[in-house]
Short mmCIF file of C-alpha atoms and ligand atoms in Angstrom, two decimals:
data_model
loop_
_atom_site.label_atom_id
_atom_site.label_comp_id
_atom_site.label_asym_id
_atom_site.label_seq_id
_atom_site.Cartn_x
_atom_site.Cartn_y
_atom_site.Cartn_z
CA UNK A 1 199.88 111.88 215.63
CA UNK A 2 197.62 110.00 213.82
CA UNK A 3 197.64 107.30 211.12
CA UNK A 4 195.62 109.16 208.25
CA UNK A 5 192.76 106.62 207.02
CA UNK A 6 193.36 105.80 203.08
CA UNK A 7 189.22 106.02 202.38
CA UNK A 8 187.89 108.97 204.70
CA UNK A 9 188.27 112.39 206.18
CA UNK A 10 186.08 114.33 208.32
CA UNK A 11 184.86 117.18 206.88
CA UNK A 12 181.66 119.39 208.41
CA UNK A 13 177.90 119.21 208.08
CA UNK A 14 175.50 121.79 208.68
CA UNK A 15 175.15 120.82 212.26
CA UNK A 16 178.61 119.52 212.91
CA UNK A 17 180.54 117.27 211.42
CA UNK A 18 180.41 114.24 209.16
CA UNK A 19 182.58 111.52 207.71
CA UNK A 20 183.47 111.47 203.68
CA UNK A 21 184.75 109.88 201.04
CA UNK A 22 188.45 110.84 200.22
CA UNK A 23 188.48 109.08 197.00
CA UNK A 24 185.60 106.64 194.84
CA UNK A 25 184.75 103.51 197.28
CA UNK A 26 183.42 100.59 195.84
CA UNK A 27 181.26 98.24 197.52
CA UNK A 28 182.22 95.87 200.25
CA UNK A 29 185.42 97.85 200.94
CA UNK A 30 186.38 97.22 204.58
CA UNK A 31 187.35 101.23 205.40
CA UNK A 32 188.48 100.39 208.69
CA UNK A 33 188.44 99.05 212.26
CA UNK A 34 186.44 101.57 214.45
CA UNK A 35 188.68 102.54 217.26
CA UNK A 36 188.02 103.82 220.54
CA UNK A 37 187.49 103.18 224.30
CA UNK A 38 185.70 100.28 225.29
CA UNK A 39 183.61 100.87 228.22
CA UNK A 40 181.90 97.66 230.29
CA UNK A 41 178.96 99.66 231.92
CA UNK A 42 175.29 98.32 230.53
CA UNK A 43 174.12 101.71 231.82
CA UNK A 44 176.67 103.79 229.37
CA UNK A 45 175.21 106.04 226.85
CA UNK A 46 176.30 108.77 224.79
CA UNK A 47 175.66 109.97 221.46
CA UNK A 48 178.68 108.32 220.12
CA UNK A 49 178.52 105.17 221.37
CA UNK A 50 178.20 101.87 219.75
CA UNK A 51 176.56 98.65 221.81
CA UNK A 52 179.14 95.84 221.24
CA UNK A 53 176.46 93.14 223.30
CA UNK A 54 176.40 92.43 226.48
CA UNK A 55 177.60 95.05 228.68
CA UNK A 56 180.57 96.68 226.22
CA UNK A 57 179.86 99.64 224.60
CA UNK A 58 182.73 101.37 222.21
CA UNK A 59 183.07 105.33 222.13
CA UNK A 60 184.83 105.59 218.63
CA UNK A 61 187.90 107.70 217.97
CA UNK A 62 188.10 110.34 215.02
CA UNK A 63 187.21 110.18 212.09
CA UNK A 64 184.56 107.03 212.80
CA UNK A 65 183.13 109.29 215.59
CA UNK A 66 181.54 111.62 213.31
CA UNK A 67 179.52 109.03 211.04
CA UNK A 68 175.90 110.35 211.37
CA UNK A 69 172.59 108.59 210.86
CA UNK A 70 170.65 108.43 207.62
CA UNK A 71 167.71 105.60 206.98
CA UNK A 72 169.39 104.74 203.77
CA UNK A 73 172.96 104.33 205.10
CA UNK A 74 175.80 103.69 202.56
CA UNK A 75 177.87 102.14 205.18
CA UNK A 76 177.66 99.73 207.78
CA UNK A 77 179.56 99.00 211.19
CA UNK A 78 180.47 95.23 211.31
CA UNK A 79 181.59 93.28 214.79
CA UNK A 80 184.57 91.10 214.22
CA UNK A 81 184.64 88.07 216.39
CA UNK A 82 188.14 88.58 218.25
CA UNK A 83 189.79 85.99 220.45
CA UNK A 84 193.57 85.86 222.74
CA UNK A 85 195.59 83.61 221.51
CA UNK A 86 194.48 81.59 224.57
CA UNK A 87 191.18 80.90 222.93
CA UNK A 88 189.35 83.51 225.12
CA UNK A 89 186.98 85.87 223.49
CA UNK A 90 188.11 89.52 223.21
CA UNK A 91 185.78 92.56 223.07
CA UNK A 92 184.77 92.23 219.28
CA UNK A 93 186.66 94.79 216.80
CA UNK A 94 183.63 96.94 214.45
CA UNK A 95 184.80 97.64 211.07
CA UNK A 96 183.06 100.25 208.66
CA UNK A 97 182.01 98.47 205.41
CA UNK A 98 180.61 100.72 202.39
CA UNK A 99 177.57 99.09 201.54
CA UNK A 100 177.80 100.30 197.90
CA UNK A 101 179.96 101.98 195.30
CA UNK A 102 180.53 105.82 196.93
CA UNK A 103 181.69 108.76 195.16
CA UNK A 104 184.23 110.62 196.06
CA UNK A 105 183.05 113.62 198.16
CA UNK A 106 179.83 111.85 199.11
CA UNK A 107 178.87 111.42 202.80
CA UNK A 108 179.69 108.25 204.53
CA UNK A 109 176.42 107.26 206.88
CA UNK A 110 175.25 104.42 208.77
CA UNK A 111 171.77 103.26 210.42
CA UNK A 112 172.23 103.56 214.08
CA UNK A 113 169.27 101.61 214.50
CA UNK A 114 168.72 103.03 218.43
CA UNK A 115 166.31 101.45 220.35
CA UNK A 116 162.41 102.57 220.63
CA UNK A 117 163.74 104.98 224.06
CA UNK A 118 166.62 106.72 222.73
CA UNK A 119 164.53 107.31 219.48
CA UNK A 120 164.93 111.42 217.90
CA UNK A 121 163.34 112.40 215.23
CA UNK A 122 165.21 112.07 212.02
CA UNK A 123 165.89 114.58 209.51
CA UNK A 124 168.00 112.82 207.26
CA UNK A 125 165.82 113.26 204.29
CA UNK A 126 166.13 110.17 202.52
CA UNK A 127 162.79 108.15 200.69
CA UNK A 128 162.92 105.83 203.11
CA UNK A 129 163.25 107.75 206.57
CA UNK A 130 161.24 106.64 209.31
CA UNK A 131 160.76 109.92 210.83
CA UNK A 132 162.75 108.60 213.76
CA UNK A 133 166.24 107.80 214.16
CA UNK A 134 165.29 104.10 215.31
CA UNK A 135 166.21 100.36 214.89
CA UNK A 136 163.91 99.30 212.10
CA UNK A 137 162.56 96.58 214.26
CA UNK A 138 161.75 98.79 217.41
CA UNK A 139 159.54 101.40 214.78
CA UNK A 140 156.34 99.82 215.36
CA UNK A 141 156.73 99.55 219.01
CA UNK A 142 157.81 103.23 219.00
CA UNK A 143 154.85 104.27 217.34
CA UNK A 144 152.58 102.51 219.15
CA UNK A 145 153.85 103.92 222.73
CA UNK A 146 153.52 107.42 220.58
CA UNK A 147 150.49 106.79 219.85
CA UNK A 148 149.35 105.58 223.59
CA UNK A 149 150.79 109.16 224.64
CA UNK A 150 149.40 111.30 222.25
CA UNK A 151 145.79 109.68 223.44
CA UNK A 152 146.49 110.44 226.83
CA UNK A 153 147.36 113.67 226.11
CA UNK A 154 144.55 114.49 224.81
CA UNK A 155 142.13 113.03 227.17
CA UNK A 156 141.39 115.22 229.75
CA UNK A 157 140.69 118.56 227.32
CA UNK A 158 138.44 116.56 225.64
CA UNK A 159 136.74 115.82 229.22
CA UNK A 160 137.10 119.59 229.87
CA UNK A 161 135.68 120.90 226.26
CA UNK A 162 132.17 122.15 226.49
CA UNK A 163 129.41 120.12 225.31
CA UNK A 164 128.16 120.92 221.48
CA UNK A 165 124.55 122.42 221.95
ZN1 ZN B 201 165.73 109.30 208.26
#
């Protein structure tokens, strides 16, 4: 049983699958609350997973589980403010926003914007790509510790390489 999402349907990608547009989408549409498990463990990682602050992370159910990355998204995942009726604030609720008009057919993405240590190298193809499936803000610090390890690396051969004559 499941309540069939008016905007998207999960269809498959060359290396798995991917979320798309059922019909045209135009900008600012709110497609959705992202549902899923929320887990309170600052230690939690997956591939799924989506940091809601603090110590919350959310593993989202289908079809939201299969949004992959791309530098130039189309979509993004927005945290709702939630509180009890008490007053009390509730683990925030993410929504999926299109961040412009999207065909039908096309490929719904987002930014996951990971941190510099979860970083992989991205292949989503896109003008702007970073060559790393990062946060914007973490790129420079990720390619500076590159950079630090890539001099290492090379260090000692170029202790051990024989001297030019
Ligand atoms: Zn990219």
């Amino acid at each position: 049983m499941s309540t069939a999402n008016p905007w998207v349907m999960v269809g498959k990608v060359t290396f798995g699958k991917g979320v798309f547009a059922k019909t045209t989408i135009p900008q600012g549409t709110d497609l959705g609350q992202v549902t899923g498990k929320v887990i309170d463990d600052a230690d939690y990682t997956s591939a799924y997973c989506i940091d809601l602050g603090d110590s919350l992370s959310l593993e989202p159910r289908t079809p939201f589980r299969y949004l992959n990355h791309r530098c130039e998204p189309n979509c993004s995942l927005h945290l709702l403010e939630v509180v009890y009726e008490d007053g009390s604030p509730a683990p925030s609720e993410v929504h999926l926003e299109a961040l412009l008009d999207i065909p039908e057919g096309a490929e719904l993405t987002i930014d996951y914007q990971w941190s510099a240590d979860g970083a992989i190298k991205c292949l989503c193809g896109s003008d702007q790509c970073r060559g790393w499936v990062v946060a914007m803000e973490e790129l420079p610090q990720l390619l500076k510790s590159r950079a630090r390890a890539a001099k290492k690396a090379s260090k000692p051969k170029a202790k051990s390489a024989p001297k030019p004559r």
